[in-house]
């Protein structure tokens, strides 16, 4: 996992960027040229997206699992987080029941700021959970949705956010396994 984390921190964040980020001029360069520039000036590459060179953050297994999801599952994960926090979503009845049950235990309405409850919040909660990784992490999601996030992450305790993301990720992965088995 440590090597996987190092690769993502160094260049994996842009190599696996969401399609909406791939309109930037960097992605029009030939692959060989991008790889050569990455080896020579990796720190400078991220400047175009606001990624500043910084010390390697501690590996985050949950974040790596989230990043490994295919695009439709990432969107599903965000939808689960929204539903757990009380938003109306297009989830099935069974999935909504699961989210409500989880929400009763976590009680996000008692500690989430009102401002977050009135708009799509999943990416803002992810930003709050991983503020040190956000400039890289955001590239895994649609640019338009990322730009709707607050410029500063909400100040929310990781001990409250972590269980929401772990449960939503588990549900996405278990639902994916059940779907494949069916």
JSON list of N, CA and C in Angstrom, two decimals, residues 6 11 37 51-52 56 61 65 68 72 97 101-102 118-119 133 136 159 168:
[
{"chain": "A", "resi": 6, "resn": "UNK", "atom": "N", "xyz": [2.51, 6.33, -2.56]},
{"chain": "A", "resi": 6, "resn": "UNK", "atom": "CA", "xyz": [3.58, 7.18, -3.08]},
{"chain": "A", "resi": 6, "resn": "UNK", "atom": "C", "xyz": [3.36, 7.50, -4.56]},
{"chain": "A", "resi": 11, "resn": "UNK", "atom": "N", "xyz": [2.29, 11.27, -8.90]},
{"chain": "A", "resi": 11, "resn": "UNK", "atom": "CA", "xyz": [1.73, 11.54, -10.23]},
{"chain": "A", "resi": 11, "resn": "UNK", "atom": "C", "xyz": [0.42, 10.82, -10.51]},
{"chain": "A", "resi": 37, "resn": "UNK", "atom": "N", "xyz": [8.65, 14.52, -18.48]},
{"chain": "A", "resi": 37, "resn": "UNK", "atom": "CA", "xyz": [8.49, 15.71, -17.63]},
{"chain": "A", "resi": 37, "resn": "UNK", "atom": "C", "xyz": [8.19, 15.32, -16.18]},
{"chain": "A", "resi": 51, "resn": "UNK", "atom": "N", "xyz": [-1.83, 22.28, -7.17]},
{"chain": "A", "resi": 51, "resn": "UNK", "atom": "CA", "xyz": [-1.20, 21.30, -6.29]},
{"chain": "A", "resi": 51, "resn": "UNK", "atom": "C", "xyz": [0.22, 21.79, -5.99]},
{"chain": "A", "resi": 52, "resn": "UNK", "atom": "N", "xyz": [0.44, 22.14, -4.76]},
{"chain": "A", "resi": 52, "resn": "UNK", "atom": "CA", "xyz": [1.75, 22.63, -4.34]},
{"chain": "A", "resi": 52, "resn": "UNK", "atom": "C", "xyz": [2.62, 21.46, -3.88]},
{"chain": "A", "resi": 56, "resn": "UNK", "atom": "N", "xyz": [5.03, 14.20, 1.78]},
{"chain": "A", "resi": 56, "resn": "UNK", "atom": "CA", "xyz": [4.14, 13.07, 1.58]},
{"chain": "A", "resi": 56, "resn": "UNK", "atom": "C", "xyz": [3.25, 12.90, 2.81]},
{"chain": "A", "resi": 61, "resn": "UNK", "atom": "N", "xyz": [-5.60, 4.32, 3.68]},
{"chain": "A", "resi": 61, "resn": "UNK", "atom": "CA", "xyz": [-6.20, 3.15, 3.03]},
{"chain": "A", "resi": 61, "resn": "UNK", "atom": "C", "xyz": [-7.61, 3.41, 2.49]},
{"chain": "A", "resi": 65, "resn": "UNK", "atom": "N", "xyz": [-8.83, 3.05, -1.42]},
{"chain": "A", "resi": 65, "resn": "UNK", "atom": "CA", "xyz": [-9.97, 2.20, -1.81]},
{"chain": "A", "resi": 65, "resn": "UNK", "atom": "C", "xyz": [-10.99, 2.99, -2.60]},
{"chain": "A", "resi": 68, "resn": "UNK", "atom": "N", "xyz": [-9.81, 3.61, -6.11]},
{"chain": "A", "resi": 68, "resn": "UNK", "atom": "CA", "xyz": [-9.79, 2.40, -6.94]},
{"chain": "A", "resi": 68, "resn": "UNK", "atom": "C", "xyz": [-11.16, 2.09, -7.55]},
{"chain": "A", "resi": 72, "resn": "UNK", "atom": "N", "xyz": [-18.59, 4.96, -12.16]},
{"chain": "A", "resi": 72, "resn": "UNK", "atom": "CA", "xyz": [-19.98, 4.86, -11.69]},
{"chain": "A", "resi": 72, "resn": "UNK", "atom": "C", "xyz": [-20.07, 4.55, -10.19]},
{"chain": "A", "resi": 97, "resn": "UNK", "atom": "N", "xyz": [-33.44, 2.88, 2.94]},
{"chain": "A", "resi": 97, "resn": "UNK", "atom": "CA", "xyz": [-33.67, 2.35, 4.29]},
{"chain": "A", "resi": 97, "resn": "UNK", "atom": "C", "xyz": [-32.34, 2.09, 4.99]},
{"chain": "A", "resi": 101, "resn": "UNK", "atom": "N", "xyz": [-31.13, 3.97, 8.43]},
{"chain": "A", "resi": 101, "resn": "UNK", "atom": "CA", "xyz": [-30.74, 3.22, 9.64]},
{"chain": "A", "resi": 101, "resn": "UNK", "atom": "C", "xyz": [-29.36, 3.64, 10.11]},
{"chain": "A", "resi": 102, "resn": "UNK", "atom": "N", "xyz": [-28.45, 3.75, 9.18]},
{"chain": "A", "resi": 102, "resn": "UNK", "atom": "CA", "xyz": [-27.09, 4.18, 9.53]},
{"chain": "A", "resi": 102, "resn": "UNK", "atom": "C", "xyz": [-27.12, 5.61, 10.07]},
{"chain": "A", "resi": 118, "resn": "UNK", "atom": "N", "xyz": [-27.97, 22.17, 3.00]},
{"chain": "A", "resi": 118, "resn": "UNK", "atom": "CA", "xyz": [-28.84, 22.76, 1.98]},
{"chain": "A", "resi": 118, "resn": "UNK", "atom": "C", "xyz": [-28.32, 22.59, 0.55]},
{"chain": "A", "resi": 119, "resn": "UNK", "atom": "N", "xyz": [-27.23, 21.87, 0.36]},
{"chain": "A", "resi": 119, "resn": "UNK", "atom": "CA", "xyz": [-26.68, 21.68, -0.99]},
{"chain": "A", "resi": 119, "resn": "UNK", "atom": "C", "xyz": [-25.95, 20.36, -1.06]},
{"chain": "A", "resi": 133, "resn": "UNK", "atom": "N", "xyz": [-4.91, 16.25, 1.46]},
{"chain": "A", "resi": 133, "resn": "UNK", "atom": "CA", "xyz": [-4.86, 15.54, 0.18]},
{"chain": "A", "resi": 133, "resn": "UNK", "atom": "C", "xyz": [-5.81, 16.13, -0.85]},
{"chain": "A", "resi": 136, "resn": "UNK", "atom": "N", "xyz": [-5.07, 17.11, -4.59]},
{"chain": "A", "resi": 136, "resn": "UNK", "atom": "CA", "xyz": [-4.85, 15.96, -5.47]},
{"chain": "A", "resi": 136, "resn": "UNK", "atom": "C", "xyz": [-6.14, 15.14, -5.62]},
{"chain": "A", "resi": 159, "resn": "UNK", "atom": "N", "xyz": [-13.33, 11.85, 13.22]},
{"chain": "A", "resi": 159, "resn": "UNK", "atom": "CA", "xyz": [-13.95, 10.72, 13.93]},
{"chain": "A", "resi": 159, "resn": "UNK", "atom": "C", "xyz": [-15.43, 10.60, 13.60]},
{"chain": "A", "resi": 168, "resn": "UNK", "atom": "N", "xyz": [-20.32, 3.83, 3.59]},
{"chain": "A", "resi": 168, "resn": "UNK", "atom": "CA", "xyz": [-20.74, 4.04, 2.20]},
{"chain": "A", "resi": 168, "resn": "UNK", "atom": "C", "xyz": [-19.86, 3.25, 1.24]}
]
